[in-house]
Amino acid sequence: MGDFIRLLPEHIANQIAAGEVIQRPASVVKELIENSVDAGASSIELHIKDSGKTLIHVVDNGKGMSPLDAELCFQRHATSKIQKAEDLFHLKSKGFRGEALSSIVAIAYVELKTRQKDAETGTKVVIEGSEIKLKEECVCPVGTSFKVKNLFFNVPARRNFLKKDSTEFRHIQEEFERIALAHPDIRFIFTHNGKELLQLQPGVLKKRIANVLGENQLDRLIPVEESTDIVKIKGFVLKPEYSRKTRGDQFFFVNNRFFKSSYFHHAVQRAFENLIPAKNHPGYFLFFEVDPSKIDVNVHPTKTEIKFEDERSIYAILTTAVKLSLGKYNIAPSLDFDVDTTFDIPLSDPNREVKVPKINVDENYNPFHVSKTKLKPSSFTGAKQDNFSSAINKQGFDKEHSNSVDWEEFYSIEDLSDSEQLQLIKEEEREEGTNQFIIKGNLLFLPSRSGLMVIHYKRAIEQIVYEELQQRFIHQPIHSQSVLFPFEKELTNKELECWRENEKLLNQLGFKGEIKDHQLILSAIPSVLGSENVLDCIDDIISTLFHKDIDKGDIAHYLILSIAKSASKEEISLKDKEAVEGLVNRLFQCQEHNHTSSGLKIIETIHLDEIYKNFKN
Ligand code: ADP
Ligand code: MG
């Protein structure tokens, strides 16, 4: 045998290290802007092209770099921010690892121009795949400009791994917002493909929040302020009525650094207890000031978690501070939220605007109307329709479509696989009928040949609606129902953007509406949705579009799933035999009736044998 260990060539080592720090265009944006903040800039511009894939350009008016530093800064572990290990415990800067620039130049083409205040000329450095291509004196303003082009040009695997432009853009937007909110005293400009998206003037936090997230935030904010030896807390929480089912406006900063913490989130949530529905998340922008030696930011560069020495005390202080603020601003301590009133104005507000109750005109629409034909012809058109389900459904199949084929001749039960046989047996099970049934919670119990069949009927409804919409959607737009009083929903800029991006599809699915002053005003909704579930459904759709990385081709599936889920929340009456029969029939007409499209079990069969087993002794 011999020696096998080799040292990796420098450029490969750099590329590997780069992968740790720079995962996507948004990571570059974060690192460059943080460097500008660290350099004491009072003005920072971010210009990107093609969601950062082609160009990320950050310009600041900070302290700039000397000609030597302009070259040194690209080396691994080159930093001006710490000198000795002890400095780690007094960090005031965002960066300190000296990894960002060396990582970026390993995987992109970078052009730097920088000048210090007293210098007459600046320095220009061009560097590509860690190799310096050019270094020269240049004329440029005081401060620093970094252009990062063709990210991952030499790591195709990474480049291919990037998500579609709108997703990458959203990540950039998110990073930008976090820094812009953390530094309201800095002027920011943000452009994409030459179009100005934001121009933020320096000012107070409240104004910054409004400028970044929409002017409508202004009268939603309740100030929070608390000062103790352990922590100083400052910032705002959103009034309880603006809490959301989905996470969105939750911002924690410690010493002006954004971080995430489910522990502190819980602390805020506790302060909102009884004021918002249990599953909702309150919105907040909370700034902690803590002695830097009491926190550990020495975590992975891409992580946003931070360790706090006095975590428990801060938790308690935070809950109390938020509670106090809510009390001060007259938010009643206990409202009854048993009913879902997420979007109502709280009862305690005397100036509350009285809204006309929203009614869906189509009150008579019953998605569980029993259809006369037991099987929709359309369910036979799908390529996935297999011999097996055709065989089972033969009795119910409309003669007109069956061409009088004797299906028995084609398929005998022996030809079927185990799971298919089981399925067939289940199908036969239900033929016991729906004369007797019991409903407990969301479960429907029916006698079957060999025992008992239990159907989770909410899930059954979800699946029925899902498949029916899916089928119809392929052929034509889904039937939508005009509403007498339009539904209104406030959305943030980003959410509105999401909506616009997918508007055509949403129209096809039955949502019709317009956008006015951050309000989404819906004049028509899919007719399977009841009025009480529309806003919930929109919430779900927005969070799906916004938070999940979905392939374009899958968007329709997810949206239909959202609609189906919301439709399943509808109160339906399964009081009589017809209603139960209708439900069961439609469930068994589904191509997949054992599980919902989100993978949850719908039917369970309990055999008499199993029950008898329990009575053996
Ligand atoms: P870190 O920020 O961890 O020190 P970076 O690789 O991000 O490491 O930057 C390396 C060094 O380059 C910084 O420590 C700083 O001295 C210098 N530098 C980077 N960006 C700027 C900037 N915009 N203005 C002035 N100096 C900068
Ligand atoms: Mg840095």
XYZ file of C-alpha atoms and ligand atoms in Angstrom:
645
model
C 0.000 0.000 0.000
C 1.097 3.581 -0.194
C 0.268 7.082 0.969
C -3.071 8.334 -0.181
C -3.612 11.613 1.550
C -3.205 14.702 -0.617
C -3.779 18.331 0.217
C -6.579 19.778 -1.861
C -5.453 22.358 -4.393
C -6.168 25.853 -3.087
C -8.881 26.673 -5.623
C -10.830 23.524 -4.804
C -10.494 24.125 -1.074
C -11.774 27.649 -1.659
C -14.731 26.437 -3.644
C -15.684 23.985 -0.939
C -15.352 26.622 1.755
C -17.367 29.010 -0.410
C -20.255 26.571 -0.516
C -20.571 26.874 3.237
C -20.954 30.629 3.205
C -22.496 31.380 -0.158
C -25.459 29.232 -0.933
C -27.390 31.548 -3.191
C -27.403 35.127 -4.479
C -29.071 36.271 -1.255
C -26.013 35.151 0.751
C -23.805 37.461 -1.332
C -26.232 40.321 -0.802
C -26.205 39.733 2.939
C -22.423 39.568 3.209
C -21.767 42.622 1.049
C -24.341 44.830 2.750
C -23.145 43.732 6.177
C -19.616 44.712 5.198
C -20.910 48.127 4.144
C -22.644 48.535 7.497
C -19.468 47.486 9.282
C -17.569 50.068 7.229
C -19.734 52.772 8.772
C -21.651 53.652 5.614
C -24.584 56.028 5.929
C -25.793 55.188 2.450
C -25.910 51.774 0.781
C -27.168 50.911 -2.676
C -28.087 47.438 -3.841
C -28.547 46.854 -7.562
C -29.259 43.380 -8.837
C -29.925 41.810 -12.234
C -31.866 38.601 -12.838
C -32.445 38.024 -9.163
C -28.745 38.321 -8.518
C -27.777 35.488 -10.830
C -26.194 37.867 -13.361
C -25.168 40.778 -11.159
C -25.128 41.882 -7.539
C -23.756 45.372 -7.108
C -23.383 46.988 -3.688
C -22.160 50.550 -3.348
C -21.477 52.251 -0.044
C -20.045 55.515 1.227
C -18.213 53.859 4.111
C -14.616 54.173 5.099
C -13.195 52.405 2.040
C -9.982 50.419 1.812
C -6.332 51.185 1.206
C -4.695 49.779 -1.950
C -3.149 46.984 0.079
C -6.365 46.083 1.891
C -8.186 46.096 -1.433
C -6.145 43.059 -2.347
C -5.811 41.462 1.066
C -9.550 41.467 1.773
C -10.030 38.595 -0.693
C -7.801 36.213 1.185
C -9.230 33.591 3.436
C -9.359 34.661 7.097
C -8.548 38.248 6.155
C -10.430 40.506 8.515
C -9.926 43.888 10.114
C -12.565 43.197 12.711
C -10.837 40.989 15.256
C -7.223 40.641 16.172
C -7.192 38.281 19.125
C -9.478 35.500 20.281
C -10.751 37.649 23.118
C -12.182 40.148 20.634
C -14.747 37.517 19.781
C -16.499 38.298 23.025
C -16.896 42.009 22.401
C -18.085 41.903 18.837
C -19.912 44.932 17.590
C -19.451 44.209 13.901
C -21.515 41.869 11.741
C -18.574 40.095 10.181
C -15.461 38.772 11.863
C -14.571 35.527 10.147
C -12.924 37.020 7.108
C -14.585 34.354 4.991
C -17.163 36.155 2.932
C -15.086 37.878 0.286
C -12.686 34.968 -0.147
C -15.706 32.716 -0.664
C -17.370 35.032 -3.139
C -14.284 35.420 -5.329
C -13.852 31.647 -5.446
C -17.128 31.263 -7.301
C -17.739 34.481 -9.175
C -16.277 37.316 -11.133
C -15.719 40.270 -8.800
C -14.859 43.875 -9.452
C -13.945 46.096 -6.512
C -13.492 49.856 -6.509
C -12.676 51.516 -3.243
C -11.269 54.746 -1.890
C -10.509 56.001 1.595
C -11.447 59.518 2.675
C -8.045 61.087 2.545
C -6.788 59.291 -0.528
C -6.762 61.138 -3.818
C -7.349 58.096 -5.912
C -8.966 54.771 -5.368
C -8.058 51.202 -6.210
C -9.708 48.888 -8.695
C -9.269 45.140 -8.393
C -10.717 42.545 -10.755
C -10.648 38.976 -9.579
C -12.097 35.822 -11.072
C -12.181 32.381 -9.472
C -9.801 33.620 -6.748
C -7.253 34.856 -9.324
C -6.395 38.523 -9.452
C -6.773 39.635 -13.078
C -6.198 43.332 -12.608
C -5.201 45.833 -9.980
C -4.893 49.523 -10.804
C -5.382 53.002 -9.503
C -8.741 54.449 -10.387
C -11.013 57.415 -9.946
C -13.972 56.661 -7.722
C -15.975 58.195 -4.881
C -15.084 57.611 -1.230
C -16.417 54.263 -0.123
C -16.586 50.855 -1.698
C -18.318 49.285 -4.676
C -18.448 45.536 -5.183
C -19.778 44.038 -8.399
C -20.340 40.300 -8.258
C -21.100 38.803 -11.652
C -22.043 35.327 -12.850
C -22.318 33.672 -9.500
C -21.283 29.977 -9.473
C -19.922 30.302 -13.035
C -17.314 27.646 -12.196
C -19.556 25.413 -10.056
C -22.304 24.333 -12.463
C -23.818 21.965 -9.915
C -24.475 24.887 -7.604
C -25.709 27.087 -10.368
C -28.205 24.474 -11.459
C -29.293 24.090 -7.888
C -30.558 27.662 -7.779
C -34.318 28.069 -7.688
C -36.400 29.994 -10.145
C -35.811 33.754 -10.334
C -38.802 34.751 -8.262
C -37.704 32.479 -5.406
C -34.128 33.740 -5.436
C -35.437 37.273 -5.605
C -37.591 36.692 -2.549
C -34.585 35.460 -0.592
C -32.694 38.612 -1.529
C -35.629 40.766 -0.579
C -35.790 39.018 2.774
C -32.100 39.616 3.529
C -32.377 43.203 2.396
C -35.401 43.834 4.612
C -33.723 42.389 7.671
C -30.729 44.705 7.304
C -32.799 47.728 6.325
C -35.008 47.251 9.384
C -32.000 46.784 11.648
C -30.506 50.085 10.468
C -33.143 52.762 10.035
C -30.409 55.401 10.265
C -28.854 54.246 6.992
C -30.169 55.344 3.615
C -30.854 52.420 1.274
C -31.644 52.083 -2.395
C -32.684 48.795 -3.951
C -33.099 48.234 -7.693
C -33.809 45.114 -9.756
C -33.090 45.037 -13.504
C -32.824 48.809 -13.486
C -36.147 49.350 -11.765
C -36.127 51.091 -8.402
C -37.947 49.015 -5.813
C -37.189 50.897 -2.634
C -35.600 54.158 -1.665
C -35.360 54.363 2.110
C -34.476 57.628 3.770
C -32.822 57.595 7.186
C -35.292 58.039 10.003
C -36.875 56.417 13.010
C -37.683 52.722 13.194
C -41.422 53.218 12.876
C -40.987 55.056 9.600
C -38.565 52.421 8.361
C -41.033 49.631 9.090
C -43.704 51.521 7.172
C -41.382 52.207 4.255
C -40.231 48.629 4.006
C -43.430 46.724 4.727
C -46.111 49.192 3.683
C -47.546 52.433 5.060
C -50.563 50.555 6.391
C -48.320 49.160 9.142
C -48.208 52.538 10.873
C -51.415 52.326 12.852
C -50.919 48.664 13.599
C -47.828 49.093 15.712
C -47.793 49.097 19.485
C -44.516 50.299 20.994
C -42.629 48.035 23.396
C -39.891 49.321 25.646
C -38.177 47.799 28.636
C -34.809 48.392 30.161
C -33.120 46.009 32.582
C -29.535 45.177 33.415
C -29.714 42.019 31.393
C -31.396 43.315 28.292
C -32.860 46.447 26.815
C -35.844 45.764 24.610
C -37.231 48.248 22.118
C -39.515 47.962 19.168
C -43.071 47.191 18.215
C -45.603 44.435 18.209
C -48.508 44.338 15.781
C -51.964 44.747 17.267
C -53.571 41.386 17.996
C -56.024 41.627 15.123
C -53.101 41.562 12.704
C -51.824 38.242 13.924
C -51.652 35.654 11.205
C -51.984 31.945 10.744
C -48.777 32.016 8.803
C -45.456 33.332 9.957
C -44.330 36.499 8.255
C -43.700 39.672 10.189
C -41.571 38.273 12.989
C -38.307 40.126 13.462
C -35.894 39.795 16.355
C -32.635 41.703 16.383
C -29.890 41.562 18.937
C -27.403 44.406 18.848
C -28.879 45.211 15.440
C -28.288 41.734 14.070
C -31.299 39.793 12.826
C -31.844 36.427 14.447
C -34.476 33.738 14.689
C -35.628 32.185 17.911
C -38.593 29.929 18.431
C -37.957 30.248 22.167
C -38.428 34.018 22.221
C -41.223 33.736 19.687
C -42.993 31.655 22.252
C -42.372 34.346 24.866
C -44.159 36.914 22.699
C -46.889 34.452 21.886
C -47.507 33.982 25.600
C -48.027 37.680 26.023
C -50.691 37.488 23.331
C -52.408 34.509 24.914
C -56.192 34.873 24.852
C -55.889 37.859 22.576
C -55.334 35.934 19.405
C -56.483 32.508 18.237
C -54.216 29.761 19.530
C -52.680 28.917 16.187
C -51.970 32.478 15.132
C -48.598 34.175 15.220
C -48.294 37.723 16.479
C -46.216 40.122 14.380
C -43.288 41.987 15.914
C -40.137 44.000 15.350
C -38.159 43.675 18.560
C -34.664 44.942 19.178
C -32.591 43.568 22.053
C -29.534 45.261 23.326
C -27.329 42.844 25.220
C -23.741 42.954 26.399
C -21.892 41.302 23.463
C -20.021 39.062 25.883
C -23.350 37.512 26.928
C -24.224 36.194 23.512
C -22.511 33.779 21.226
C -22.715 34.739 17.581
C -19.912 32.383 16.736
C -22.288 30.055 14.999
C -22.252 29.011 11.385
C -22.193 32.060 9.089
C -25.430 31.186 7.362
C -27.304 30.404 10.544
C -29.542 32.985 12.089
C -29.733 31.468 15.550
C -27.821 33.080 18.387
C -27.084 31.717 21.847
C -27.926 33.871 24.848
C -26.392 33.381 28.242
C -29.445 34.738 30.080
C -32.002 33.114 27.859
C -34.519 32.366 30.601
C -34.457 35.799 32.155
C -34.816 37.429 28.758
C -37.787 35.184 28.035
C -39.542 36.410 31.172
C -38.640 40.044 30.590
C -39.862 39.825 27.025
C -43.243 38.339 27.926
C -43.779 40.950 30.602
C -42.699 43.847 28.404
C -45.059 42.840 25.621
C -47.905 42.211 28.043
C -47.418 45.631 29.576
C -47.532 47.283 26.186
C -50.658 45.447 25.190
C -52.231 46.520 28.484
C -51.133 50.123 28.107
C -52.630 50.325 24.674
C -55.908 49.084 25.947
C -56.025 45.761 24.349
C -58.546 43.873 26.437
C -56.903 41.001 28.288
C -59.338 38.284 27.416
C -61.519 38.061 24.415
C -63.392 35.013 23.418
C -61.657 33.558 20.459
C -63.415 30.292 20.348
C -64.910 31.434 17.139
C -62.411 32.237 14.481
C -62.331 36.010 14.410
C -58.882 36.466 13.039
C -59.860 39.249 10.786
C -62.333 41.034 13.002
C -61.531 44.256 14.743
C -61.198 43.620 18.502
C -64.300 44.336 20.519
C -62.424 46.625 22.854
C -61.896 49.245 20.213
C -64.684 51.841 20.486
C -63.739 53.343 17.137
C -64.165 50.041 15.509
C -65.390 50.240 12.035
C -68.612 48.373 11.530
C -68.311 46.076 8.591
C -71.195 44.718 6.620
C -71.335 40.988 7.152
C -69.910 39.204 4.196
C -72.220 36.775 2.547
C -71.686 34.409 -0.231
C -74.686 34.571 -2.496
C -74.635 30.951 -3.407
C -76.110 29.693 -0.189
C -77.783 26.739 -1.741
C -74.726 25.289 -3.292
C -74.096 21.934 -1.783
C -70.852 20.323 -2.813
C -72.147 17.037 -1.486
C -75.174 16.836 -3.564
C -75.653 13.200 -4.498
C -75.050 12.767 -8.141
C -77.264 10.427 -10.026
C -74.561 8.910 -12.127
C -72.452 6.906 -9.815
C -69.337 7.430 -11.824
C -68.188 10.453 -13.668
C -67.113 9.586 -17.193
C -64.198 11.936 -16.674
C -62.661 9.698 -14.068
C -62.161 7.162 -16.801
C -60.304 9.477 -19.079
C -57.270 9.782 -16.869
C -54.326 7.742 -18.074
C -53.733 6.644 -14.506
C -57.084 4.916 -14.381
C -56.132 1.308 -14.002
C -57.883 -1.897 -14.778
C -58.529 -2.448 -11.185
C -60.631 0.560 -10.383
C -62.480 0.117 -13.642
C -63.285 -3.388 -12.558
C -64.585 -2.351 -9.192
C -66.689 0.424 -10.418
C -68.274 -1.577 -13.153
C -71.684 -1.794 -11.547
C -71.986 1.897 -11.130
C -70.626 2.761 -14.477
C -73.015 4.438 -16.774
C -74.067 2.016 -19.509
C -73.694 4.676 -22.128
C -69.998 4.870 -21.408
C -69.407 1.250 -20.782
C -70.509 0.134 -24.248
C -72.042 -2.808 -22.444
C -68.723 -4.505 -21.962
C -68.952 -7.337 -19.530
C -66.092 -6.344 -17.271
C -66.211 -9.610 -15.396
C -64.799 -11.326 -18.414
C -61.793 -9.091 -18.403
C -60.751 -9.063 -14.802
C -61.053 -11.691 -12.165
C -60.008 -11.004 -8.617
C -57.054 -13.381 -8.891
C -55.492 -11.114 -11.478
C -55.264 -8.362 -8.953
C -52.340 -7.682 -6.650
C -52.700 -8.019 -2.877
C -53.287 -4.375 -2.285
C -55.742 -4.251 -5.139
C -57.599 -7.212 -3.723
C -57.736 -5.545 -0.374
C -59.071 -2.462 -2.005
C -61.697 -4.460 -3.814
C -62.744 -6.059 -0.561
C -63.014 -2.628 0.987
C -65.163 -1.519 -1.887
C -67.461 -4.414 -1.308
C -67.493 -3.685 2.368
C -69.356 -0.509 1.951
C -72.164 -2.164 0.128
C -73.645 -2.921 3.494
C -75.310 0.443 2.985
C -75.526 3.687 4.798
C -78.786 3.153 6.610
C -77.097 3.069 9.949
C -74.307 5.352 10.861
C -72.773 7.134 13.800
C -70.802 10.334 13.773
C -68.289 11.073 16.490
C -66.198 14.173 16.000
C -64.863 14.048 12.471
C -65.368 10.323 12.177
C -68.181 8.563 10.450
C -68.800 4.950 11.525
C -70.585 2.653 9.133
C -71.376 -1.037 9.444
C -69.604 -3.079 6.830
C -69.735 -6.732 5.844
C -66.946 -7.800 8.073
C -67.134 -5.239 10.829
C -66.972 -1.521 10.874
C -65.748 1.067 8.435
C -64.528 4.357 9.836
C -64.258 7.353 7.537
C -62.576 10.581 8.535
C -65.191 12.602 6.767
C -63.406 15.963 6.795
C -60.524 14.347 5.000
C -62.935 12.596 2.711
C -64.376 15.957 1.753
C -60.916 17.344 1.159
C -60.109 14.506 -1.179
C -63.422 14.671 -3.017
C -63.099 18.389 -3.612
C -59.454 17.981 -4.564
C -60.121 15.367 -7.191
C -63.186 17.053 -8.573
C -61.413 20.379 -8.930
C -58.378 18.706 -10.392
C -60.525 16.978 -12.998
C -62.476 20.064 -13.896
C -59.457 22.307 -13.872
C -57.846 20.295 -16.632
C -60.748 20.953 -18.947
C -61.981 24.422 -18.101
C -61.785 27.178 -15.506
C -63.327 26.239 -12.206
C -66.773 27.552 -11.545
C -66.614 30.729 -9.573
C -69.303 32.410 -7.611
C -69.750 36.183 -7.455
C -70.177 37.566 -3.994
C -72.467 40.392 -3.032
C -70.034 41.981 -0.618
C -66.463 41.580 -1.772
C -63.959 39.993 0.563
C -61.158 42.286 1.561
C -57.794 41.272 2.776
C -54.768 43.378 3.584
C -51.592 41.986 2.147
C -48.007 43.133 2.419
C -46.113 44.250 -0.670
C -44.453 40.892 -1.004
C -47.687 39.014 -0.641
C -49.383 41.176 -3.228
C -46.515 40.469 -5.574
C -47.018 36.757 -5.029
C -50.669 37.131 -5.815
C -50.000 39.077 -8.994
C -47.447 36.563 -10.174
C -50.006 33.787 -9.999
C -53.089 35.785 -10.822
C -53.899 33.999 -14.061
C -53.918 30.637 -12.370
C -55.902 31.971 -9.436
C -58.505 33.336 -11.857
C -58.744 29.955 -13.471
C -59.347 28.470 -10.061
C -62.254 30.794 -9.469
C -60.754 33.732 -7.592
C -61.524 37.049 -9.243
C -60.516 40.327 -7.773
C -58.449 43.441 -7.846
C -55.762 45.051 -5.785
C -56.234 48.499 -4.313
C -54.013 50.144 -1.696
C -52.599 46.928 -0.330
C -56.047 45.423 -0.235
C -56.951 42.370 -2.154
C -60.610 42.772 -3.011
C -62.231 39.554 -4.110
C -65.469 39.761 -6.020
C -65.709 36.088 -6.898
C -64.527 32.919 -5.227
C -64.493 29.230 -6.151
C -68.006 28.019 -5.553
C -66.898 25.118 -3.385
C -65.754 27.603 -0.753
C -68.117 28.868 1.864
C -67.848 32.510 2.850
C -66.501 31.738 6.290
C -63.488 29.941 4.877
C -62.442 32.298 2.121
C -60.015 34.370 4.154
C -58.491 31.272 5.667
C -58.043 29.835 2.236
C -56.339 32.978 0.990
C -54.039 32.878 3.987
C -53.157 29.322 3.141
C -52.638 30.081 -0.534
C -50.396 33.048 0.212
C -48.282 31.109 2.635
C -48.004 28.247 0.165
C -46.963 30.514 -2.673
C -44.702 32.485 -0.467
C -42.934 30.062 1.751
C -42.645 26.889 -0.215
C -40.197 26.368 -2.990
C -42.606 25.032 -5.512
C -41.886 24.055 -9.067
C -44.014 25.985 -11.510
C -45.757 22.840 -12.635
C -46.870 22.014 -9.107
C -48.420 25.344 -8.230
C -51.889 24.346 -9.430
C -51.745 21.184 -7.336
C -50.912 23.143 -4.196
C -53.543 25.779 -4.833
C -56.235 23.188 -5.427
C -55.094 21.488 -2.251
C -55.512 24.749 -0.346
C -59.004 25.189 -1.710
C -59.894 21.589 -0.922
C -58.590 21.900 2.624
C -60.572 25.051 3.221
C -63.674 23.520 1.688
C -63.333 20.591 4.075
C -63.604 22.950 7.013
C -67.115 23.826 5.955
C -69.803 22.809 8.364
C -71.686 20.119 6.588
C -74.654 18.322 7.847
C -74.455 14.558 7.683
C -77.697 14.116 9.521
C -79.583 12.015 7.059
C -78.964 8.891 5.110
C -78.903 10.758 1.789
C -76.129 13.063 2.888
C -74.008 10.195 4.172
C -74.669 8.169 1.078
C -73.749 11.110 -1.104
C -70.481 11.540 0.709
C -69.566 7.876 0.653
C -70.454 7.509 -3.006
C -68.411 10.449 -4.011
C -65.496 9.318 -1.927
C -65.490 5.942 -3.623
C -65.625 7.603 -6.993
C -62.297 9.209 -6.251
C -59.294 7.637 -7.894
C -57.618 7.642 -4.519
C -60.020 7.259 -1.673
C -57.807 5.813 1.047
C -55.588 8.831 1.466
C -55.874 12.535 0.904
C -53.604 14.197 -1.607
C -51.561 15.438 1.293
C -51.093 11.832 2.375
C -53.459 11.508 5.321
C -55.498 8.399 5.950
C -59.187 8.628 5.178
C -60.582 5.134 5.747
C -59.950 2.497 8.374
C -61.710 -0.835 8.453
C -62.092 -2.674 11.728
C -62.798 -6.377 11.307
C -65.151 -8.193 13.606
C -62.391 -10.743 14.235
C -60.229 -7.999 15.663
C -63.006 -6.836 17.894
C -63.731 -10.410 19.062
C -60.080 -10.802 19.925
C -60.666 -8.312 22.696
C -63.417 -10.473 24.204
C -61.430 -13.704 24.334
C -61.117 -13.815 28.089
P -15.292 39.969 7.641
O -16.442 40.863 7.341
O -15.685 38.773 8.410
O -14.144 40.684 8.246
P -15.084 39.758 4.783
O -14.486 38.717 3.918
O -16.519 40.028 4.640
O -14.752 39.374 6.274
O -14.278 41.100 4.557
C -12.900 41.118 4.755
C -12.417 42.499 5.115
O -12.536 43.372 3.998
C -13.201 43.180 6.215
O -12.742 42.808 7.502
C -12.969 44.641 5.918
O -11.777 45.067 6.510
C -12.822 44.661 4.425
N -14.051 45.130 3.756
C -14.969 44.351 3.177
N -15.997 45.065 2.656
C -15.711 46.351 2.930
C -16.394 47.591 2.666
N -17.563 47.640 2.022
N -15.787 48.734 3.088
C -14.615 48.676 3.738
N -13.940 47.549 4.025
C -14.470 46.394 3.625
Mg -18.003 40.413 6.133
